[in-house]
XYZ file of C-alpha atoms in Angstrom:
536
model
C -56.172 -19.111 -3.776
C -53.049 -20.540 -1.186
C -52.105 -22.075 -4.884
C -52.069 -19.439 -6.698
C -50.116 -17.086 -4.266
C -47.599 -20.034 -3.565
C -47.087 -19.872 -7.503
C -46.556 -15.852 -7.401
C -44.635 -16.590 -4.808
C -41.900 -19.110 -7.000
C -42.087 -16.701 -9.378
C -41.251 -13.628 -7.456
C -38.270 -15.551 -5.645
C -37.011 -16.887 -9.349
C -37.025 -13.744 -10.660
C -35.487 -12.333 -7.561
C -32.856 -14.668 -7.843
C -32.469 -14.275 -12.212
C -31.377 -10.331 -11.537
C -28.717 -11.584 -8.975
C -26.853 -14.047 -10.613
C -26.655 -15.314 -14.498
C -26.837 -18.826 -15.066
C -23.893 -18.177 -17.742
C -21.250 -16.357 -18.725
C -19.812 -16.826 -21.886
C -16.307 -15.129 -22.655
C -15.621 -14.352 -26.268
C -12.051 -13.372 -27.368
C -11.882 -13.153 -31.272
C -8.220 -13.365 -31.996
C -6.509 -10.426 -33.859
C -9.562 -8.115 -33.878
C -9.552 -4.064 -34.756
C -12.086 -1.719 -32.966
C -12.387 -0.893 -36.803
C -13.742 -3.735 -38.085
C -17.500 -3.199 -36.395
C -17.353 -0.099 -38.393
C -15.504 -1.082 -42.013
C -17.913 -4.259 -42.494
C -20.805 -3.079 -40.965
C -23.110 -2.770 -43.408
C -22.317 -6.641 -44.598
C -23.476 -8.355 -41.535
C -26.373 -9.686 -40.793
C -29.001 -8.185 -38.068
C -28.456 -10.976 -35.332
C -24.583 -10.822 -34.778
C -22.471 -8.113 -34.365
C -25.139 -5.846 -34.894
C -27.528 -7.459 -32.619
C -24.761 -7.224 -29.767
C -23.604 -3.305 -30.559
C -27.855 -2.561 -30.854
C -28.945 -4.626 -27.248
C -25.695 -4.574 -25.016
C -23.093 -1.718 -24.440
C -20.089 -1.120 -26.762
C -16.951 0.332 -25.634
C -15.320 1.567 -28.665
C -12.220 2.750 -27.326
C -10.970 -0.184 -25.410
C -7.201 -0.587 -25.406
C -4.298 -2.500 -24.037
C -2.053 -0.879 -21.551
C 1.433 -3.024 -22.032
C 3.231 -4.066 -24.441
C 3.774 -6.910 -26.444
C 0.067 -7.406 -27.706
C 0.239 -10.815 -28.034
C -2.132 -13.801 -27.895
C -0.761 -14.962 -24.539
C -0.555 -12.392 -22.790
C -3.905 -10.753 -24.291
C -6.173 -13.783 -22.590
C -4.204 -13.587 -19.166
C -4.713 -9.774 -18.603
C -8.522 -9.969 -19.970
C -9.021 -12.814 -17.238
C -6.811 -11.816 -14.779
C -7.434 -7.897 -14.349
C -3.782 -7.122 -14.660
C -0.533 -6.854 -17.266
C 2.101 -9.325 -17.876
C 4.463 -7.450 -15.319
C 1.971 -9.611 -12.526
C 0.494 -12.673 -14.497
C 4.054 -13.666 -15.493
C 2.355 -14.183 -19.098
C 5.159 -11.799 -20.987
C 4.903 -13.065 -24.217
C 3.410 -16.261 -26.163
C 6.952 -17.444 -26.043
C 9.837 -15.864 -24.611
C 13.979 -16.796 -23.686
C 13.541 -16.843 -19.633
C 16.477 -14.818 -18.034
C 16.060 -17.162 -14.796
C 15.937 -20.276 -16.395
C 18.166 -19.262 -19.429
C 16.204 -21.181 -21.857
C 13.193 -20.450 -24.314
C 9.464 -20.738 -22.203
C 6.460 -21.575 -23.870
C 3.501 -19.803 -22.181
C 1.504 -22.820 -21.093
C 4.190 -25.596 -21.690
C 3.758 -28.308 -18.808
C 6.105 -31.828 -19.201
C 5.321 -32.857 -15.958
C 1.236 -33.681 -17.664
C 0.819 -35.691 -20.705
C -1.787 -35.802 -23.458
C -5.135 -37.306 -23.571
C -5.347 -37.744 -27.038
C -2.590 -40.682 -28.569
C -0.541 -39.331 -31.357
C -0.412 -35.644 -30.065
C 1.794 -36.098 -27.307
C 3.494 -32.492 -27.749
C 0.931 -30.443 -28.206
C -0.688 -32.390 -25.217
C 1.956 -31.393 -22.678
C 0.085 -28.275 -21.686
C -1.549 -26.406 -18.543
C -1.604 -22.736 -16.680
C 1.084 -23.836 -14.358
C 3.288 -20.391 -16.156
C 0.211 -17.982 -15.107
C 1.222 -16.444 -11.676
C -2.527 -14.673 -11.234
C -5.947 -15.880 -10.568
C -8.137 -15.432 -13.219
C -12.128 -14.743 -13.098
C -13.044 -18.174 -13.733
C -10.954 -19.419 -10.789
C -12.867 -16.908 -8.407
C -16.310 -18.063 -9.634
C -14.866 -21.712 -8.879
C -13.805 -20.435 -5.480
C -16.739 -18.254 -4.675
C -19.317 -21.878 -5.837
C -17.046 -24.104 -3.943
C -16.076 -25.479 -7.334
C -20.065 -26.108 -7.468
C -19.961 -23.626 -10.618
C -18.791 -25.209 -13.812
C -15.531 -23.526 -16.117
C -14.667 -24.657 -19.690
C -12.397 -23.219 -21.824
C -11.792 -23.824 -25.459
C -10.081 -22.284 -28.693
C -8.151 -23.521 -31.902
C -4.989 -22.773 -29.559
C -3.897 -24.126 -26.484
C -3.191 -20.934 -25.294
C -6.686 -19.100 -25.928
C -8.125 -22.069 -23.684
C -6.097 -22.950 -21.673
C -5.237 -19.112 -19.737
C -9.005 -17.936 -19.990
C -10.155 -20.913 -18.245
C -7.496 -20.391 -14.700
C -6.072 -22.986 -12.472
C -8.657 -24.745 -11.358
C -10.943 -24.909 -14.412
C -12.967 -28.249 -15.261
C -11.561 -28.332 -18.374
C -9.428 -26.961 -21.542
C -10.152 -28.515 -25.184
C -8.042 -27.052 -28.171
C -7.490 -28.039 -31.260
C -4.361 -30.183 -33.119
C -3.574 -30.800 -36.397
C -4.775 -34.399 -36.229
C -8.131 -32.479 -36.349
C -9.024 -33.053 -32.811
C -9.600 -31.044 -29.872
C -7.449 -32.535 -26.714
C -6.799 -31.497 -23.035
C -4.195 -32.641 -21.276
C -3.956 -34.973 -17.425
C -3.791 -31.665 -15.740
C -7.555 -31.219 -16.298
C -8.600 -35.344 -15.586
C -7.423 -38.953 -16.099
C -9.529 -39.515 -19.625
C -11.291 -37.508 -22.458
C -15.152 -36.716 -21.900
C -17.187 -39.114 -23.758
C -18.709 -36.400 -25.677
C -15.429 -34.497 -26.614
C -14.558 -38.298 -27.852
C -17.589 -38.302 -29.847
C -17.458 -34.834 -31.037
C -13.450 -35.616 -32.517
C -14.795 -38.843 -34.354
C -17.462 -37.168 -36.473
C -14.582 -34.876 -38.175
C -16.259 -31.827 -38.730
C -13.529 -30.160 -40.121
C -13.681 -32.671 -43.427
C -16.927 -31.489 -44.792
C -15.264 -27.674 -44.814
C -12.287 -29.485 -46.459
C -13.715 -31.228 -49.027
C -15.643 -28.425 -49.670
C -12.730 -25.629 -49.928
C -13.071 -21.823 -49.274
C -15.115 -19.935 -51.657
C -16.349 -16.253 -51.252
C -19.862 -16.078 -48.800
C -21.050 -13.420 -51.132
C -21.060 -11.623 -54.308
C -16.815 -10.306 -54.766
C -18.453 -7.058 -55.688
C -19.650 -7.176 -52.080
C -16.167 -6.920 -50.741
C -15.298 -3.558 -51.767
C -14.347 -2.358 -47.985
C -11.063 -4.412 -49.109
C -8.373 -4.473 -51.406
C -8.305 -6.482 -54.771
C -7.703 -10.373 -54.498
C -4.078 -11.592 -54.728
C -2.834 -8.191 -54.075
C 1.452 -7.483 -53.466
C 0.594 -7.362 -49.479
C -1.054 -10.843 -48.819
C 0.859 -13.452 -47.884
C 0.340 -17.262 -49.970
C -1.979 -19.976 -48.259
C 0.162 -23.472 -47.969
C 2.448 -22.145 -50.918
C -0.573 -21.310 -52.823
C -1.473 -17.748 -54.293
C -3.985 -15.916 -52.546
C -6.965 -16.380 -55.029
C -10.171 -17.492 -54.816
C -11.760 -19.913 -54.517
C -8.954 -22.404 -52.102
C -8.756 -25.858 -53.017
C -8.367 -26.867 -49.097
C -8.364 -30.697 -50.033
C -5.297 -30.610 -51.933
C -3.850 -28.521 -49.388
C -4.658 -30.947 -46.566
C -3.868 -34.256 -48.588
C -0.257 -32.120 -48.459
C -0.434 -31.567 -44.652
C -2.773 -32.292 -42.678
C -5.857 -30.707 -40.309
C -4.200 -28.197 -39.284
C -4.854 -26.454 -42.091
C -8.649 -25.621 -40.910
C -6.725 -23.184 -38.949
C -5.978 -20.560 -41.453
C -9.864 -21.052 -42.766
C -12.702 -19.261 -41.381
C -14.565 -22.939 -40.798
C -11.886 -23.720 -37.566
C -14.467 -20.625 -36.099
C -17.523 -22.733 -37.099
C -16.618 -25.747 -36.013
C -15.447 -24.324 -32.076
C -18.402 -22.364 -32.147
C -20.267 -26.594 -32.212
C -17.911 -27.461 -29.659
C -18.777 -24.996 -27.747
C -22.763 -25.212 -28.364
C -21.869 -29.378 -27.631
C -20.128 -28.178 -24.210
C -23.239 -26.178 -23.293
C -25.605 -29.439 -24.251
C -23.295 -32.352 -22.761
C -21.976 -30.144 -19.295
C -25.544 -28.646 -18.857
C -24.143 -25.360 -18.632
C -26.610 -22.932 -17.750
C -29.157 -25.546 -16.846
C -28.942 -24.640 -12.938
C -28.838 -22.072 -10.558
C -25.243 -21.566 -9.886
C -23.069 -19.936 -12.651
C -21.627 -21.497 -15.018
C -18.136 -19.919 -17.180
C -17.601 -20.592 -20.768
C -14.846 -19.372 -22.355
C -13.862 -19.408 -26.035
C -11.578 -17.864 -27.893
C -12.098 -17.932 -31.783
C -8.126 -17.866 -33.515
C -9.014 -18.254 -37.192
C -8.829 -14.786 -37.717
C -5.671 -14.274 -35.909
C -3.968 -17.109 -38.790
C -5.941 -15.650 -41.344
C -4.872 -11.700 -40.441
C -1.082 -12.865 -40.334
C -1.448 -14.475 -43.389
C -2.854 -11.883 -45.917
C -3.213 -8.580 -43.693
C -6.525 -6.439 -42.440
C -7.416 -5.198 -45.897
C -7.998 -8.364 -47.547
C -10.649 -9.711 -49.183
C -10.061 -13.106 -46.790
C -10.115 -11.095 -43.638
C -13.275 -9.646 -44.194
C -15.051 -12.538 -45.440
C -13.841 -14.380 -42.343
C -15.588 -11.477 -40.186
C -18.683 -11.661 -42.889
C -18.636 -15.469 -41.585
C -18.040 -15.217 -38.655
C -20.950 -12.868 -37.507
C -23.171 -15.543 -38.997
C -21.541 -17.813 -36.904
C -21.872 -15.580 -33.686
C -25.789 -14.891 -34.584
C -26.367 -19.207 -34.643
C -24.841 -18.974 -31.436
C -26.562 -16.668 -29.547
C -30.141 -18.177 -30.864
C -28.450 -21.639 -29.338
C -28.352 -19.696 -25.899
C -31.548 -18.353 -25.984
C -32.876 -21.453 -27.129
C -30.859 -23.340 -24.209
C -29.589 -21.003 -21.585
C -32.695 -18.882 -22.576
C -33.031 -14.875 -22.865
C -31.997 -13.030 -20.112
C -30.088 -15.968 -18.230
C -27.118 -15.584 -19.797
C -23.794 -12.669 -19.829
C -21.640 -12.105 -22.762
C -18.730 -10.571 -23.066
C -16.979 -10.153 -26.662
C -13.657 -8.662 -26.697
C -10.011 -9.493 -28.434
C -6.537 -10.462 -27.114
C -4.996 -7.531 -29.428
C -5.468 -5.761 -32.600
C -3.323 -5.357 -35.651
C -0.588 -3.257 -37.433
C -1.259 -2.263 -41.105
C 1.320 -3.794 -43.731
C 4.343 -1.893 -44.026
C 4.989 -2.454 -47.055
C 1.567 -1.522 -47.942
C 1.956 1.987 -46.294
C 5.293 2.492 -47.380
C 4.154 2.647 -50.788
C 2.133 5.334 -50.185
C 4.939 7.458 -49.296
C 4.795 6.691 -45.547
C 8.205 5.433 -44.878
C 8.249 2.861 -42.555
C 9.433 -0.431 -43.006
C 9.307 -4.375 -41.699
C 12.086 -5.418 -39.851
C 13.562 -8.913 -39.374
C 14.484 -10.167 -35.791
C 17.042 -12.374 -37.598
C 18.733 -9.101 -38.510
C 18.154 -7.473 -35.577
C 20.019 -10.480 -33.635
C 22.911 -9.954 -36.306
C 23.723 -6.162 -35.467
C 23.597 -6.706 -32.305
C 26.030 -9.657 -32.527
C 28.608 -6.991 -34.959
C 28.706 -4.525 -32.766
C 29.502 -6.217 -29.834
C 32.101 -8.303 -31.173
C 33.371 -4.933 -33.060
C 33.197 -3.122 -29.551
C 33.898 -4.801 -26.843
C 36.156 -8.199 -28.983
C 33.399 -10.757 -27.728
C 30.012 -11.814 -28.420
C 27.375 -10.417 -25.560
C 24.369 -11.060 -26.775
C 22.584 -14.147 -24.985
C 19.704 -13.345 -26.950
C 18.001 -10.908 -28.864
C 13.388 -11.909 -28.374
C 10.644 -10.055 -28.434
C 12.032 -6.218 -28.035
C 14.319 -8.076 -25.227
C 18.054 -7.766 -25.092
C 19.575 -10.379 -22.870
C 23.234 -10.319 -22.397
C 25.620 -13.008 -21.173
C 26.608 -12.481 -17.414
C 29.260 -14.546 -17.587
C 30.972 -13.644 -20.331
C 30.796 -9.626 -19.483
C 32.621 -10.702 -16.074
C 35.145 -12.637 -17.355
C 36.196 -10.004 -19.594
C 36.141 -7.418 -16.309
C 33.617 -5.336 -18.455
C 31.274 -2.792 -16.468
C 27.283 -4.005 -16.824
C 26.038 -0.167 -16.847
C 28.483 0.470 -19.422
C 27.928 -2.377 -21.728
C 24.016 -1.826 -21.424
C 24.506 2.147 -22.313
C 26.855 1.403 -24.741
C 24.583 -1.242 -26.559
C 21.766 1.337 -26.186
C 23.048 4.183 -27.948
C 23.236 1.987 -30.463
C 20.284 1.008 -30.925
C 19.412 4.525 -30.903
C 21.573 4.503 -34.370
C 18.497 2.399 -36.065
C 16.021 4.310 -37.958
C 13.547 2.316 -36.760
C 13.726 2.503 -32.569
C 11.576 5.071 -30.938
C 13.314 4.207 -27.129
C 15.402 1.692 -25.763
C 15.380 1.400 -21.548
C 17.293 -0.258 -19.331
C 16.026 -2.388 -16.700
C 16.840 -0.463 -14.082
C 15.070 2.642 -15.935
C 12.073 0.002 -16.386
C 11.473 -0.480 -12.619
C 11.951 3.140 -11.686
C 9.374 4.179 -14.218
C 7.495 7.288 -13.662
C 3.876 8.218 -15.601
C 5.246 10.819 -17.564
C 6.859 8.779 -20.110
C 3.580 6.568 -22.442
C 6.034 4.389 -23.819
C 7.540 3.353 -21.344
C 4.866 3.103 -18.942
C 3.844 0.208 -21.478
C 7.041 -1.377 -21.392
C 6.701 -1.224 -17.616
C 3.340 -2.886 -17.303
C 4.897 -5.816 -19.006
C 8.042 -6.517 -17.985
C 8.975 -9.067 -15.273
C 12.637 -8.927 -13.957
C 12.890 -12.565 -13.551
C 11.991 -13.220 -17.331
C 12.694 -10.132 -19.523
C 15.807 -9.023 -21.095
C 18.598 -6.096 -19.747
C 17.185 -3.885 -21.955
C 14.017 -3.621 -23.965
C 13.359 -1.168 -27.158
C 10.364 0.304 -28.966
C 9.842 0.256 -32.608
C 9.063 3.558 -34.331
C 4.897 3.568 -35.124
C 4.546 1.793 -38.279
C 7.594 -0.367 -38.342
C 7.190 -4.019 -37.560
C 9.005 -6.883 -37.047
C 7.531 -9.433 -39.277
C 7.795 -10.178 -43.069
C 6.798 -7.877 -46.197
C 3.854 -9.611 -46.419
C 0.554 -10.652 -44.380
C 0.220 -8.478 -41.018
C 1.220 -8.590 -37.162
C 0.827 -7.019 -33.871
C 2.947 -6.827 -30.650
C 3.387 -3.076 -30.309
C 2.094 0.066 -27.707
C 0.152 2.030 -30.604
C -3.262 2.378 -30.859
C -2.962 0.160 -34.623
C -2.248 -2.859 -32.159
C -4.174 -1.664 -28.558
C -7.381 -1.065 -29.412
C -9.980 -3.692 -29.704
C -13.514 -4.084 -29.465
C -15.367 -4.890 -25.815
C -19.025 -5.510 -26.165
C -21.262 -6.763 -22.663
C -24.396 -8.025 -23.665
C -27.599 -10.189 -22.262
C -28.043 -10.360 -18.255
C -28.814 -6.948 -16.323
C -26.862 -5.527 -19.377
C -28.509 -2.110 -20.586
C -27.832 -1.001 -24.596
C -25.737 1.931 -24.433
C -22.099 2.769 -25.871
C -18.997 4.493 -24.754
C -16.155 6.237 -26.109
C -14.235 7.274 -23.218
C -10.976 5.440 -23.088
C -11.089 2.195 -21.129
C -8.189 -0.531 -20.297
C -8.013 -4.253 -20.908
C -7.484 -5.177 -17.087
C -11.078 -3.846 -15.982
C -13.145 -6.619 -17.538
C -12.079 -9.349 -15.040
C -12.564 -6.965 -11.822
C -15.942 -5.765 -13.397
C -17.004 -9.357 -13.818
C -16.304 -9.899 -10.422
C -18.678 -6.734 -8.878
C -21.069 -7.997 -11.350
C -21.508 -11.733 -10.340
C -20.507 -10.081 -6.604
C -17.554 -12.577 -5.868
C -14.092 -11.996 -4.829
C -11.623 -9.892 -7.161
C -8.633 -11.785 -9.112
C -6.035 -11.628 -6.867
C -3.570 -9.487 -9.017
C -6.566 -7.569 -10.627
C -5.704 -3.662 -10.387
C -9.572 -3.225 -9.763
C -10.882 -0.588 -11.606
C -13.981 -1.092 -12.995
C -16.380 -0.254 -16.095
C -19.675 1.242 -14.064
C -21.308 2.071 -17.577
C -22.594 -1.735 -16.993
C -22.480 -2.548 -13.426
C -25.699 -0.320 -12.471
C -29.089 -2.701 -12.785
């Protein structure tokens, strides 16, 4: 009898324990990803991916960004973080730093070095740039480091800014076909990450090229194959099936990148992390984060109404269903929190749109950079500009002084005429930036990511539908809902199916992570949460 209530006992105080705290939490961020796409492929996927999330978690359809540019960069910080650029410091994936007066790569670091021989620059990397704590750095702080945080992604920045400051590790991929990390995270390579890079998984997908997963009749959500808007793969037209061998005997690994495969073969990685870290296998929480960036090369490449996007997303919820057997195999059912979201969404092709009698056009930065340069040296006899990046306008200080020119007036000048360009919606100054009030949308999402240390003098807004990027393949970067709203999905531990359509924001996963696992808030973190999941 004493052993029998002594084993209700354990089981009572396990269970107890279980509802309090997962034993992991796995971050997803699929790179590049519309709100749209649940709906457009739906009825290709399978039953245990995307549709086993959207059926047994809760789906908040209208999840958006709140600053602007929706990049990659800045799209992990503020998921992690609970805040914009304007307080991560993240403002762009690379941006010319007013401060420093040079170009910034988000997470360039020369003061580490690469683990990996031969990849020396794309080794030199860490989160010294991020100014914010992330979530993963207040589970490290609230386990006394106890608690375990990987991060990992095709791109250094998708691991390396999801994972925080004091994360165990960061693995992302290079185009020698490895996945590295850099001294910041330890002296060597793990043994297994060794052993994972020296079975070249990417070769098999190689050798084996890209061919349609199903029938092409299958893929009428999309537009015809080789269409005018896609973009060409390696110099190759975009027709199936892709000879990938002879386009890496040309290159080299990098070109798993703009495959669907560099998903599958993270998605081991990750399931090896999980194995070889025993994540999960204890009773303090463990953080895995990955970021999946094939689609994000793929969408840039030949645009959201290909045929290759959607067999990437066809893929890829295969891909997602293997992995979330491995955790319930592993982790097991119930143990484990997921959250699948994306750093930013996508604009349509301009050129596609505009021949359909919607006139808006793609714009080139290169151009951009050359009116500005005319009219300044037609205006005021001198050349300005510092530099024209990212919707930033930087002008040179030194040059406006010598000349005995008045800043205000060169800045208003220079925006009215901007305001001359068919395609700018509003062009602020900085000092209109930092006195922002709520009434104006636009430029409350210029506000959110601007930091007056980095960003330019002034800083314009592209009419909806124009983009700065070339007539073909797709991008992203702006404050409309084409580029803001994304996907959010929680699903597994003390998670309840439901779904939501109210509007939601970016920055209140990483606080509502934090009530959830009940540790301390991201220090930046503007703290409001989603309560549609934090009830039991």
């Amino acid at each position: 009898m004493k052993k029998v209530f002594s084993l209700l006992l354990f089981v009572f105080v396990t269970n107890l324990y279980a509802q309090q705290k997962p034993k992991l939490v796995v971050g997803i961020v699929i790179d590049q990803m519309k709100t749209e796409y649940l709906y457009r492929f739906q009825n290709d996927f399978s039953e245990n991916g995307f549709k086993r999330l959207m059926k047994d978690g809760f789906t908040f359809y209208n999840m958006h960004y709140n600053y602007m540019p929706t990049y990659t960069a800045p799209g992990h910080a503020s998921i992690y973080t609970g805040t914009t650029p304007a307080l991560h410091g993240i403002v762009s994936n690379e941006w010319f730093h007013r401060t420093l007066k040079k170009e910034v790569y988000c997470t360039d670091d020369d003061s580490v070095y690469t683990l990996v021989p031969g990849t020396e620059k794309e080794g030199k990397m860490s989160p010294k740039n991020l100014q914010a704590t992330t979530i993963t750095d207040e589970l490290k702080l609230a386990t006394n480091f106890k608690g375990k945080v990987i991060g990992m992604s095709i791109k250094d920045r998708g691991a390396i800014l999801p994972a925080g400051h004091f994360a165990d590790w960061a693995f992302w991929y290079t185009k020698t076909g490895e996945f590295i990390s850099s001294s910041f995270y330890g002296k060597t390579l793990p043994n297994w990450v060794t052993e994972f890079n020296q079975e070249k998984q990417y070769l098999p997908y190689i050798n084996s090229g890209w061919n349609l997963l199903k029938p092409v009749e299958t893929y009428n959500e999309s537009l015809a194959d080789n269409n005018n808007y896609e973009g060409k793969l390696y110099k190759k037209l975009p027709v199936f099936p892709y000879n990938l061998k002879e386009m890496y005997d040309s290159n080299d690994a990098g070109v798993l990148r703009v495959t669907p495969f560099g998903n599958d073969v993270l998605a081991n990685l990750a399931k090896r992390a999980i194995e070889k870290e025993a994540l999960g296998k204890d009773d303090v929480t463990d953080f895995l984060a990955v970021s999946f960036s094939s689609t994000d090369y793929i969408g840039h490449t030949f645009g959201p109404r290909s045929i290759e996007i959607q067999d990437t997303y066809l893929r890829l919820d295969l891909t997602i269903a293997d992995f979330l057997n491995y955790l319930d195999k592993t982790v097991g059912k119930g143990n484990y929190l997921v959250f699948l979201t994306a750093d930013h969404a996508c604009a349509e092709n301009s050129t596609h749109l505009k021949e359909h009698k919607y006139q808006v056009d793609n714009i080139s930065y290169k151009e951009v950079t050359k009116d500005l340069i005319a009219f300044s040296e037609q205006t005021f006899g001198a050349n300005l500009l510092l530099k024209y990046d990212s919707y930033n306008v930087h002008f040179d200080k030194d040059i406006i002084k010598s000349k005995g020119l008045d800043l205000a007036k060169v800045k208003q000048s220079f925006k009215d005429f901007l305001y001359t360009k068919n395609y700018v919606k509003r062009v602020y100054t900085e000092e209109e930036i930092l006195t922002s009030g709520a009434n104006d949308m636009l430029l409350s999402f210029v506000f959110k990511g601007y930091d007056p240390t980095q960003n330019g003098d002034l800083y314009f807004v592209y009419k909806p539908g124009y983009v700065e990027y070339s007539a073909t393949g797709a991008t992203h970067g702006s404050p409309y809902a084409y580029d803001t709203n994304v996907p959010l999905i929680f699903y597994g531990w003390n998670i309840k199916s439901g779904e939501s359509y109210n509007k939601k924001v970016i920055t209140q996963i990483a606080p509502t992570l934090a009530k959830k696992l009940k540790i301390t808030l991201p220090n930046a973190t503007e703290s409001e949460v989603l309560e549609e999941v934090l009830g039991k």
